[in-house]
Structure formats: C-alpha cells, structure tokens
Tab-separated table of C-alpha atoms and ligand atoms in Angstrom:
chain	number	residue	atom	x	y	z
W	1	MET	CA	92.567	15.697	-16.569
W	2	MET	CA	95.960	16.781	-15.269
W	3	SER	CA	96.615	16.187	-11.630
W	4	SER	CA	98.000	19.018	-9.516
W	5	SER	CA	101.353	17.196	-9.124
W	6	ASN	CA	101.658	17.063	-12.982
W	7	VAL	CA	101.110	20.812	-13.212
W	8	MET	CA	103.877	21.383	-10.671
W	9	ILE	CA	106.239	19.145	-12.640
W	10	ASP	CA	105.319	21.052	-15.887
W	11	ALA	CA	106.138	24.379	-14.285
W	12	GLY	CA	109.434	22.977	-13.117
W	13	LYS	CA	110.244	21.950	-16.691
W	14	LYS	CA	109.736	25.474	-18.214
W	15	SER	CA	112.389	26.385	-20.853
W	16	SER	CA	114.629	29.436	-20.408
W	17	SER	CA	112.743	31.370	-23.224
W	18	GLN	CA	109.494	30.699	-21.486
W	19	ARG	CA	111.046	31.953	-18.257
W	20	THR	CA	112.190	35.241	-19.915
W	21	ARG	CA	108.638	35.831	-21.259
W	22	LEU	CA	107.278	35.196	-17.862
W	23	HIS	CA	109.782	37.642	-16.379
W	24	LYS	CA	108.783	40.258	-18.997
W	25	ASP	CA	105.095	39.708	-18.205
W	26	MET	CA	105.848	40.100	-14.546
W	27	PHE	CA	107.635	43.356	-15.298
W	28	ILE	CA	104.854	44.723	-17.529
W	29	PHE	CA	102.171	43.744	-15.082
W	30	PRO	CA	103.558	45.873	-12.198
W	31	CYS	CA	103.780	48.819	-14.641
W	32	ARG	CA	100.122	48.443	-15.486
W	33	LEU	CA	99.346	47.949	-11.860
W	34	ARG	CA	101.196	51.139	-11.010
W	35	LEU	CA	99.243	53.009	-13.675
W	36	ILE	CA	95.976	51.631	-12.369
W	37	LEU	CA	97.023	52.536	-8.846
W	38	ARG	CA	97.914	56.047	-9.955
W	39	ILE	CA	94.536	56.501	-11.629
W	40	PHE	CA	92.884	55.150	-8.535
W	41	VAL	CA	94.802	57.619	-6.314
W	42	ILE	CA	93.911	60.507	-8.636
W	43	ILE	CA	90.231	59.530	-8.478
W	44	GLN	CA	90.472	59.340	-4.717
W	45	ILE	CA	92.091	62.778	-4.468
W	46	ALA	CA	89.441	64.244	-6.770
W	47	PHE	CA	86.738	62.658	-4.648
W	48	ALA	CA	88.320	63.981	-1.449
W	49	ILE	CA	88.485	67.501	-2.939
W	50	MET	CA	84.820	67.251	-3.930
W	51	CYS	CA	83.884	66.114	-0.419
W	52	LEU	CA	85.914	68.917	1.133
W	53	TYR	CA	84.209	71.424	-1.144
W	54	LYS	CA	80.819	70.040	-0.186
W	55	THR	CA	81.472	70.091	3.551
W	56	THR	CA	82.834	73.601	3.513
W	57	THR	CA	80.119	75.097	1.368
W	58	PHE	CA	77.400	72.984	2.952
W	59	SER	CA	78.627	73.690	6.455
W	60	PHE	CA	76.184	75.946	8.153
W	61	TYR	CA	75.612	79.576	7.586
W	62	GLU	CA	78.235	80.494	5.041
W	63	ASN	CA	76.797	80.967	1.612
W	64	ASP	CA	73.224	81.827	0.842
W	65	LYS	CA	72.669	80.919	-2.754
W	66	SER	CA	73.051	77.232	-3.524
W	67	ILE	CA	70.323	74.887	-4.643
W	68	ILE	CA	69.895	71.231	-3.674
W	69	ASN	CA	67.106	68.819	-4.237
W	70	THR	CA	64.756	67.987	-1.377
W	71	SER	CA	61.915	65.531	-1.904
W	72	GLY	CA	61.920	66.003	-5.646
W	73	HIS	CA	61.787	69.801	-5.626
W	74	ASN	CA	64.551	72.236	-6.186
W	75	GLU	CA	64.785	74.225	-3.017
W	76	LYS	CA	66.866	77.114	-1.898
W	77	VAL	CA	68.219	75.429	1.184
W	78	ARG	CA	71.181	77.379	2.320
W	79	ASN	CA	69.168	80.463	2.887
W	80	VAL	CA	70.596	81.139	6.302
W	81	ARG	CA	68.568	83.494	8.408
W	82	GLN	CA	68.919	85.232	11.714
W	83	PHE	CA	66.715	87.604	13.572
W	84	THR	CA	67.418	91.295	13.036
W	85	PRO	CA	65.680	93.617	15.473
W	86	THR	CA	63.250	95.929	13.749
W	87	GLY	CA	61.244	98.992	14.698
W	88	ILE	CA	58.057	98.471	16.621
W	89	GLY	CA	54.680	98.668	15.075
W	90	THR	CA	54.308	101.660	12.794
W	91	THR	CA	56.800	101.418	9.962
W	92	GLY	CA	55.025	102.308	6.764
W	93	THR	CA	51.889	100.183	6.975
W	94	PRO	CA	49.538	101.881	4.506
W	95	LEU	CA	45.943	102.334	5.627
W	96	PRO	CA	43.515	100.160	3.657
W	97	LEU	CA	41.357	102.106	1.232
W	98	ASP	CA	37.656	101.957	0.553
W	99	ARG	CA	37.354	100.158	-2.807
W	100	THR	CA	34.644	102.444	-4.148
W	101	THR	CA	35.705	105.881	-2.848
W	102	GLY	CA	39.490	105.306	-2.615
W	103	THR	CA	39.563	106.989	0.803
W	104	PRO	CA	41.191	105.386	3.881
W	105	LEU	CA	38.858	103.123	5.825
W	106	PRO	CA	37.842	104.283	9.319
W	107	LEU	CA	39.206	102.421	12.320
W	108	CYS	CA	37.204	99.366	13.338
W	109	PRO	CA	35.186	99.737	16.560
W	110	GLU	CA	37.069	99.010	19.784
W	111	VAL	CA	34.665	96.204	20.607
W	112	PRO	CA	33.956	94.147	17.491
W	113	PRO	CA	30.182	94.141	16.953
W	114	GLY	CA	29.784	90.574	15.654
W	115	LEU	CA	31.024	88.578	18.657
W	116	ILE	CA	28.766	85.829	19.947
W	117	GLY	CA	30.568	84.578	23.084
W	118	LYS	CA	30.573	80.800	23.459
W	119	VAL	CA	31.088	79.204	20.069
W	120	LYS	CA	30.066	75.817	18.780
W	121	ILE	CA	33.233	73.958	17.896
W	122	ASP	CA	33.083	71.873	14.732
W	123	PHE	CA	35.003	68.667	15.455
W	124	ALA	CA	34.261	66.974	12.118
W	125	ASN	CA	37.220	65.605	10.189
W	126	TYR	CA	37.510	67.506	6.932
W	127	GLU	CA	40.037	67.489	4.175
W	128	MET	CA	42.093	70.658	3.885
W	129	VAL	CA	40.440	71.587	0.538
W	130	GLN	CA	36.974	71.412	2.108
W	131	VAL	CA	37.971	73.896	4.810
W	132	GLU	CA	39.718	76.102	2.256
W	133	LYS	CA	36.472	76.459	0.336
W	134	THR	CA	34.683	77.828	3.390
W	135	TYR	CA	37.058	80.800	3.582
W	136	PRO	CA	36.842	82.655	0.274
W	137	SER	CA	37.665	85.953	1.993
W	138	LEU	CA	41.158	84.790	2.945
W	139	GLN	CA	44.162	86.006	1.000
W	140	ASN	CA	46.768	83.373	0.238
W	141	GLY	CA	48.980	82.461	3.163
W	142	GLY	CA	46.136	82.621	5.700
W	143	ARG	CA	46.079	86.443	5.625
W	144	TYR	CA	43.023	88.521	6.335
W	145	LYS	CA	42.024	92.155	6.842
W	146	PRO	CA	38.523	93.492	7.450
W	147	THR	CA	37.150	95.050	4.278
W	148	LYS	CA	34.951	97.749	5.829
W	149	CYS	CA	37.289	99.209	8.434
W	150	THR	CA	40.966	99.481	9.362
W	151	SER	CA	41.799	96.909	11.996
W	152	ARG	CA	43.299	98.151	15.241
W	153	HIS	CA	45.545	95.116	15.546
W	154	ARG	CA	48.076	93.529	13.214
W	155	VAL	CA	48.568	90.076	14.642
W	156	ALA	CA	50.646	87.058	13.600
W	157	ILE	CA	49.533	83.688	14.924
W	158	ILE	CA	52.506	81.337	15.126
W	159	ILE	CA	51.845	77.598	15.331
W	160	PRO	CA	54.754	75.224	16.000
W	161	TYR	CA	54.104	72.144	13.937
W	162	ARG	CA	55.154	68.568	13.466
W	163	ASN	CA	53.117	65.699	12.111
W	164	ARG	CA	49.653	66.905	13.194
W	165	LYS	CA	47.812	67.535	9.939
W	166	GLY	CA	44.431	66.498	11.351
W	167	HIS	CA	44.743	68.932	14.244
W	168	LEU	CA	45.896	71.702	11.981
W	169	ILE	CA	42.831	71.317	9.751
W	170	GLN	CA	40.512	71.338	12.778
W	171	LEU	CA	42.201	74.404	14.243
W	172	MET	CA	42.019	76.261	10.922
W	173	ASN	CA	38.380	75.342	10.504
W	174	ASN	CA	37.465	76.836	13.874
W	175	LEU	CA	39.994	79.624	14.422
W	176	HIS	CA	39.607	81.717	11.245
W	177	LYS	CA	35.915	82.358	11.977
W	178	ILE	CA	36.769	83.782	15.375
W	179	LEU	CA	39.669	85.916	14.163
W	180	GLN	CA	37.527	87.390	11.399
W	181	ARG	CA	34.711	88.216	13.822
W	182	GLN	CA	37.319	89.937	15.975
W	183	GLN	CA	38.147	92.207	12.995
W	184	LEU	CA	41.852	91.553	13.120
W	185	ASP	CA	44.436	92.172	10.443
W	186	TYR	CA	46.096	88.809	10.832
W	187	GLY	CA	48.274	86.086	9.330
W	188	ILE	CA	48.690	82.479	10.406
W	189	TYR	CA	52.171	80.929	10.263
W	190	VAL	CA	52.729	77.200	10.674
W	191	VAL	CA	56.364	76.488	11.421
W	192	GLU	CA	58.131	73.185	11.095
W	193	VAL	CA	61.766	72.582	11.953
W	194	ALA	CA	62.889	69.590	9.919
W	195	ALA	CA	65.178	66.726	10.830
W	196	LEU	CA	65.394	67.310	14.546
W	197	SER	CA	65.186	64.199	16.659
W	198	GLU	CA	63.136	66.034	19.274
W	199	PHE	CA	60.457	68.639	18.728
W	200	ASN	CA	61.613	72.075	19.845
W	201	ARG	CA	58.494	74.145	20.353
W	202	ALA	CA	60.216	77.336	21.478
W	203	LEU	CA	62.744	77.315	18.650
W	204	SER	CA	59.920	76.900	16.101
W	205	LEU	CA	58.177	79.885	17.691
W	206	ASN	CA	61.325	82.014	17.431
W	207	ILE	CA	61.636	81.104	13.754
W	208	GLY	CA	57.945	81.879	13.197
W	209	PHE	CA	58.358	85.260	14.870
W	210	THR	CA	61.383	86.067	12.696
W	211	GLU	CA	59.772	84.948	9.445
W	212	ALA	CA	56.459	86.699	10.084
W	213	SER	CA	58.302	89.912	11.042
W	214	ARG	CA	60.150	89.817	7.719
W	215	GLU	CA	56.836	89.813	5.854
W	216	TYR	CA	54.665	92.349	7.542
W	217	ASP	CA	54.718	94.921	10.265
W	218	TYR	CA	52.919	92.823	12.875
W	219	GLN	CA	52.433	94.567	16.189
W	220	CYS	CA	51.937	91.458	18.241
W	221	PHE	CA	52.217	87.695	18.192
W	222	ILE	CA	50.080	84.846	19.444
W	223	PHE	CA	52.086	81.691	20.103
W	224	HIS	CA	49.553	78.923	19.656
W	225	ASP	CA	49.642	75.152	20.174
W	226	VAL	CA	48.052	73.268	17.286
W	227	ASP	CA	45.806	71.165	19.529
W	228	LEU	CA	43.983	73.973	21.358
W	229	ILE	CA	40.651	75.191	19.978
W	230	PRO	CA	39.140	78.338	21.501
W	231	GLU	CA	35.626	77.984	22.867
W	232	ASN	CA	34.709	81.655	23.170
W	233	ASP	CA	35.178	84.461	20.649
W	234	GLN	CA	35.434	87.067	23.416
W	235	ASN	CA	38.856	85.608	24.137
W	236	MET	CA	40.499	88.351	22.095
W	237	TYR	CA	43.440	87.553	19.849
W	238	SER	CA	44.145	91.280	19.696
W	239	CYS	CA	47.351	92.999	20.851
W	240	PRO	CA	47.628	92.844	24.617
W	241	LYS	CA	49.135	95.668	26.699
W	242	GLY	CA	51.438	93.208	28.446
W	243	PRO	CA	52.031	89.458	27.973
W	244	ARG	CA	48.732	87.590	28.145
W	245	HIS	CA	48.266	83.940	28.959
W	246	MET	CA	45.229	82.957	26.895
W	247	SER	CA	44.667	79.242	27.486
W	248	VAL	CA	43.586	79.681	31.098
W	249	ALA	CA	40.979	76.927	31.249
W	250	VAL	CA	41.579	73.772	29.206
W	251	ASP	CA	39.117	70.864	29.262
W	252	LYS	CA	41.881	68.243	29.627
W	253	LEU	CA	43.155	70.112	32.697
W	254	LYS	CA	39.637	70.210	34.171
W	255	TYR	CA	39.361	73.887	33.183
W	256	LYS	CA	41.801	74.778	35.965
W	257	LEU	CA	45.216	76.399	35.887
W	258	PRO	CA	47.785	73.728	36.771
W	259	TYR	CA	49.922	76.384	38.524
W	260	SER	CA	49.863	80.154	38.766
W	261	THR	CA	52.988	80.900	36.694
W	262	ILE	CA	52.108	78.710	33.713
W	263	PHE	CA	52.666	80.521	30.421
W	264	GLY	CA	52.175	77.784	27.816
W	265	GLY	CA	49.491	76.633	25.381
W	266	VAL	CA	48.347	79.916	23.861
W	267	VAL	CA	50.052	83.187	24.802
W	268	ALA	CA	50.048	86.678	23.334
W	269	MET	CA	52.883	89.200	23.414
W	270	THR	CA	53.649	92.495	21.755
W	271	LYS	CA	56.585	92.548	19.389
W	272	GLU	CA	58.365	94.937	21.721
W	273	ASP	CA	57.989	92.722	24.794
W	274	PHE	CA	59.018	89.626	22.858
W	275	GLN	CA	62.149	91.354	21.608
W	276	ASN	CA	62.917	92.701	25.077
W	277	VAL	CA	62.940	89.224	26.606
W	278	ASN	CA	65.095	87.964	23.697
W	279	GLY	CA	62.288	85.652	22.535
W	280	PHE	CA	62.138	82.055	23.730
W	281	SER	CA	65.152	79.938	24.629
W	282	ASN	CA	66.397	77.830	21.709
W	283	LYS	CA	67.683	75.001	23.877
W	284	PHE	CA	64.571	73.158	24.979
W	285	PHE	CA	64.412	69.971	22.911
W	286	GLY	CA	61.554	67.611	23.815
W	287	TRP	CA	58.556	68.198	26.043
W	288	GLY	CA	58.397	70.718	28.893
W	289	GLY	CA	59.989	73.728	30.471
W	290	GLU	CA	60.289	76.200	27.594
W	291	ASP	CA	57.160	78.054	28.721
W	292	ASP	CA	58.448	78.234	32.314
W	293	ASP	CA	61.680	79.630	30.925
W	294	MET	CA	59.661	82.349	29.166
W	295	PHE	CA	57.920	83.142	32.446
W	296	LYS	CA	61.343	83.674	34.052
W	297	ARG	CA	62.344	85.977	31.206
W	298	LEU	CA	59.196	88.026	31.776
W	299	ASN	CA	60.017	88.173	35.491
W	300	ASN	CA	63.547	89.318	34.764
W	301	THR	CA	62.235	92.179	32.648
W	302	HIS	CA	59.485	93.034	35.166
W	303	LEU	CA	56.661	92.141	32.812
W	304	ASN	CA	53.548	90.895	34.562
W	305	ILE	CA	51.265	88.456	32.819
W	306	THR	CA	47.520	88.988	32.570
W	307	ARG	CA	44.659	86.542	32.040
W	308	TYR	CA	41.017	86.771	31.074
W	309	LYS	CA	38.487	85.034	33.267
W	310	SER	CA	38.351	81.276	32.860
W	311	LYS	CA	34.761	81.566	31.546
W	312	ILE	CA	36.160	83.318	28.472
W	313	ALA	CA	39.733	82.021	28.116
W	314	ARG	CA	38.558	78.446	27.544
W	315	TYR	CA	39.916	75.828	25.171
W	316	ARG	CA	39.253	72.276	24.056
W	317	MET	CA	42.384	70.191	23.678
W	318	LEU	CA	42.384	67.741	20.744
W	319	SER	CA	43.478	64.284	21.742
W	320	HIS	CA	46.688	62.748	20.492
W	321	LYS	CA	49.329	60.211	21.399
W	322	LYS	CA	52.329	61.667	23.179
W	323	ASP	CA	54.765	62.233	20.328
W	324	SER	CA	57.522	64.143	21.977
W	325	SER	CA	59.686	62.713	24.711
W	326	VAL	CA	60.193	64.570	27.949
W	327	ASN	CA	63.183	66.880	28.066
W	328	ASN	CA	65.422	65.596	30.849
W	329	GLU	CA	67.556	68.712	30.694
W	330	ARG	CA	64.701	71.079	31.396
W	331	PHE	CA	65.306	71.592	35.124
W	332	TYR	CA	68.997	72.198	34.538
W	333	LEU	CA	68.176	74.755	31.837
W	334	LEU	CA	65.568	76.403	34.045
W	335	ARG	CA	68.021	76.731	36.930
W	336	HIS	CA	70.264	78.767	34.615
W	337	THR	CA	67.689	80.909	32.792
W	338	ASN	CA	68.560	83.999	34.812
W	339	ASP	CA	72.178	83.806	33.611
W	340	THR	CA	71.500	82.722	30.045
W	341	TRP	CA	68.382	84.496	28.771
W	342	ARG	CA	70.291	87.484	27.453
W	343	THR	CA	72.408	85.338	25.138
W	344	ASP	CA	70.077	82.411	24.414
W	345	GLY	CA	67.091	83.409	22.296
W	346	LEU	CA	66.373	85.613	19.297
W	347	ASN	CA	69.918	86.937	19.239
W	348	SER	CA	71.464	83.440	19.030
W	349	LEU	CA	68.936	82.091	16.536
W	350	THR	CA	70.430	80.856	13.256
W	351	TYR	CA	68.526	78.577	10.915
W	352	ARG	CA	68.310	77.541	7.311
W	353	HIS	CA	65.140	78.577	5.589
W	354	PHE	CA	64.020	75.759	3.278
W	355	LYS	CA	60.753	77.082	2.001
W	356	THR	CA	57.723	79.227	2.531
W	357	GLU	CA	54.483	77.875	1.059
W	358	ARG	CA	51.378	80.019	0.777
W	359	HIS	CA	48.367	77.872	1.423
W	360	ARG	CA	44.894	79.334	1.522
W	361	LEU	CA	44.548	78.795	5.276
W	362	PHE	CA	48.090	79.509	6.445
W	363	THR	CA	51.675	80.206	5.505
W	364	TYR	CA	53.855	77.134	5.978
W	365	ILE	CA	57.492	77.644	6.860
W	366	LEU	CA	60.035	74.846	6.770
W	367	ALA	CA	63.432	75.439	8.338
W	368	ASP	CA	66.214	73.491	9.926
W	369	ILE	CA	69.083	74.075	12.292
W	370	ASP	CA	72.414	72.514	13.161
W	371	PRO	CA	71.820	70.923	16.598
W	372	SER	CA	75.565	70.937	17.325
W	373	HIS	CA	75.723	74.715	16.926
W	374	PRO	CA	76.500	76.382	20.301
W	375	ALA	CA	73.130	78.174	20.129
W	376	TYR	CA	71.338	74.830	20.523
W	377	TYR	CA	73.814	72.663	22.317
W	378	THR	CA	73.662	72.040	26.065
W	379	ASP	CA	76.847	70.849	27.710
W	380	ARG	CA	75.926	67.403	29.107
W	381	LEU	CA	79.126	67.256	31.156
W	382	LYS	CA	78.093	70.400	33.022
W	383	ILE	CA	74.688	68.867	33.778
W	384	VAL	CA	76.328	65.759	35.215
W	385	GLN	CA	78.879	67.805	37.169
W	386	GLU	CA	76.144	69.986	38.590
W	387	SER	CA	73.985	67.067	39.675
W	388	LEU	CA	77.022	65.316	41.222
W	389	GLN	CA	77.861	68.484	43.128
W	390	LYS	CA	74.273	68.689	44.351
W	391	MET	CA	74.326	65.058	45.463
W	392	ARG	CA	77.601	65.686	47.307
W	393	GLU	CA	76.122	68.713	49.074
W	394	ASP	CA	72.982	66.792	50.008
W	395	PHE	CA	75.071	63.916	51.303
W	396	ASN	CA	77.251	66.229	53.417
W	397	LYS	CA	74.208	67.977	54.823
W	398	THR	CA	72.601	64.682	55.793
W	399	ARG	CA	75.850	63.488	57.399
W	400	ALA	CA	76.204	66.726	59.353
W	401	MET	CA	72.631	66.423	60.563
W	402	GLU	CA	73.134	62.795	61.524
W	403	SER	CA	76.248	63.555	63.539
W	404	LYS	CA	74.443	66.363	65.398
W	405	GLY	CA	71.422	64.199	66.238
W	406	ASP	CA	71.832	62.174	69.422
W	407	ASN	CA	68.862	59.865	69.286
W	408	SER	CA	66.987	57.949	66.651
W	409	THR	CA	63.753	59.875	67.181
W	410	ARG	CA	65.474	63.102	66.336
W	411	LEU	CA	67.155	61.474	63.383
W	412	ASN	CA	63.847	60.172	62.114
W	413	SER	CA	62.128	63.502	62.429
W	414	THR	CA	65.063	65.284	60.735
W	415	SER	CA	65.090	63.020	57.737
W	416	SER	CA	61.358	63.253	57.348
W	417	GLU	CA	61.655	67.061	57.526
W	418	HIS	CA	64.337	66.824	54.890
W	419	LEU	CA	62.089	64.736	52.715
W	420	THR	CA	59.236	67.221	53.038
W	421	LYS	CA	61.608	70.047	52.103
W	422	ASP	CA	62.786	68.097	49.080
W	423	LYS	CA	59.228	67.527	47.965
W	424	LYS	CA	58.543	71.255	48.252
W	425	HIS	CA	61.759	72.013	46.398
W	426	ASN	CA	60.854	69.626	43.612
W	427	LYS	CA	57.449	71.217	43.350
W	428	LYS	CA	59.090	74.636	43.144
W	429	GLN	CA	61.434	73.376	40.454
W	430	ARG	CA	58.471	72.342	38.340
W	431	ILE	CA	57.538	75.988	38.241
B	501	NGS	C1	54.866	71.753	33.495
B	501	NGS	C2	55.896	71.904	32.379
B	501	NGS	C3	55.409	72.935	31.388
B	501	NGS	C4	54.031	72.518	30.851
B	501	NGS	C5	53.077	72.363	32.032
B	501	NGS	C6	51.678	71.962	31.628
B	501	NGS	O1	55.271	70.775	34.381
B	501	NGS	O2	56.305	73.030	30.326
B	501	NGS	O3	53.624	71.389	32.916
B	501	NGS	O4	51.712	70.829	30.859
B	501	NGS	N1	57.138	72.365	32.979
B	501	NGS	C7	58.169	71.544	33.207
B	501	NGS	O5	58.165	70.367	32.916
B	501	NGS	C8	59.386	72.139	33.854
B	501	NGS	S1	50.352	70.219	30.352
B	501	NGS	O6	49.618	69.826	31.548
B	501	NGS	O7	49.653	71.221	29.605
B	501	NGS	O8	50.727	69.062	29.542
B	501	NGS	O9	53.512	73.485	29.975
C-alpha cells in the first residue's frame, strides 16, 4: 500500500508531458461542466415557465375548461361559478301531466290530506343503500313531485355538509317521508366545501342556493342542519310568506328558544327574500354567528321572522362530537354586518365547482373557494385595532369615573355598575 506521503512525492515528480495532459483535461472538464450547467439552466427555465403557466391558469376564476385529477377521477375543477340573480318563481315551469289522460294535473289541496302530526323517528343505523331502497318514488338527485296533483310549492332543501355520513343517512331516512306527505315538489342538495380548515356553514348554504337555482325554478329554500330531525309532519317545509324559523324547539335545548332572535338550525326563505338580503355572509369560518348575521340582514330589509308553535316546530338533535372550532371573529363581523351585508353575500360569492353527483336520496355538490380571496378574508389587523381602541375607550372611561368619585364606596358601586353593564352588553353581543 502506498502511504499518503508517497503519493504526494509521486505527484511532485510528474513529467512535463503528463502535466500538459492534465492541463488539457482540466480545460476539457470546465467545457463539459459549462455544457452541463447550461443544460441544467435550460431545464430550470423550462420548469419555471411550466410553474408560471400552472399558477396563472390555476389561479382562481380565470379559465373554465381545464381538467385535473382528484382522488382518481377526472374532474372539471376550474368550473368557476358565481351567483347570477334570476327571476322569481314562475319562469317556464311546465305543469305536470296526468300520465293516462295527458292533461295537466290539478293543484294539490292547500292542506295535504295525509299528514299525521307527531311522527315516530327511526334512529336505527342503516347503510345508505338500505335507505335508498325504501324510496323507489324518488327521482335521482333526491328529487320528488307528487304524481296525482301539481304541488303548490317548489322547494330546495340545502344541507351544509362535512364528515357526517351517519347523520345524513338518518336525516334522509326520516325527512323524505315527511316531505312526500306534504306533497311538495322538492329537491335535496348536500353541499360540501372542500379543503377549508374551518367549516363555513353560511358559505355552503350560499353555494347550495346558487347550484339549486341553476337546476330548477325553486320558489323557496330550506336551509337545514344535517343533525336536526323533524318530529312533526305539520311543520310545513312549504314556501313561507316571510322568513320562517323552523327549529323552534330542539330536544338538546330543552325544547326552548335560546333567545328570541335566533335564526339558525332549520330556516325557510323565499328566493326573493334570500336574494334581497344578499344571501348569507361568506365570512363566517368556524362555529357561530352566521345565523345572527342573517337575522340582522332580515332586520335591515324590514323582514320579520315567523315561527310555528313549539308543539309543531320540534326537532331531535343527533349527537356528535364538536367538530368545528368556535369562530373568534364572529362578534367583530356581527358588529359590522350593517355596513357590510350589501357587499358580502351572494354578490361576492365565487367558488370552483368540482362536481355534482346524483344520488338516489340527494344531490351532492362539491365545491371549493380561495380563502385568501377578498370575499372570504377578514382583515385581522382591523380586528386587533378595533379591540385595542375599545380597550382604550374603556380604560379612559374608568379613569374618568375614578377621578370623579371621591370615596371608595362610590368607586366600588361605580365599578360594579360598570361590570353589570358589561355583562348586559356581552349578552346583547351574543344576539
Ligand atoms: C349563539 C350563536 C349562534 C348559534 C346559537 C345557538 O350564541 O350562531 O348560539 O347555538 N351566536 C354567536 O355565537 C354569536 S346552539 O345552542 O344551537 O349550539 O346558532
């Protein structure tokens, strides 16, 4: 074996011809290296161009036609959709015809004859296919029309959905029976907004409204939580005159309204009213507040809500783990509803439509949005600035009160008054 010192001596002894070859090699090698570098740069440029192309064409809401692969299926994903206001209620819906005579069917009676009142809820856990088999009269996509008369009401039921298959099956199993007894011309739409970190109930409802309106001339819409099962078939899912709060008495809430202005759970609105309030806000990510925001919209447009008696408007709530975190921005958003409702809602809604699947029991719609789009984004800095400003005002008020007060008793009573006021204020803010 040669030692390292020997190698060094050998190198030192290299002849001049050897040195020239070495020099040549050194010269050729940089040439090759340069070539390799050039190729590498070209590849990099090509890659950069490809990336640029991808980001521009894949950036939101530009082109409508491209195909990418989602979960093994080719999907039309850049089908960007927005809400376009449409006429209300009468546009070219043909009257259903009697199959034997070919004549238009008479209108269904005002009060459906087959109602039974309190219904027995079936809480058994079925597979979807089992429930599907029990509804042979349904058209694909969860659509139904009475066969012996023309329904007086064309209703879309919109269910915001995420990860609640069991609940969905139970709701379908129990709800279709009631809707059919009520002789409605209806469709059920289950709407999922993919890839959002937080569930956005109101945004899903806006998308459901838009998608259902594209398909059929629905006159009114029932916005329906997936975990609420109606207990009485006299709780009509028909078109209300004004906005109707339907889930008045819920078992989990001891069959009592938590507060008088609540407008969540299950609510019904005409298409016209929903369009007039600009739909729901799109900005409520996470649990809470979006229904209170809708109540404010109704107030702003002088629409009063109605309710059936709690004996009729009763629901069972299916149990589940809390799967959506509380929205910490909800009070901020609610404080600004009166300024923002005209620009935040149906008219700012932009989403990508991934797919529409027609199942026997419902139509499933999968969409997604860009959360950084101004329609969905809430300026955090403004929230912080506003709460700092409020703290400053509170602090100044307290200091002013303290400097006015001349004895501790007065001070004590003032601060306790202040506390009581704050409690009341907080309670008001909840609403
Ligand atoms: C209020 C929420 C509403 C919610 C209601 C009932 O506090 O969104 O509770 O909730 N408003 C705010 O948080 C601002 S429930 O008891 O059904 O879970 O609908």
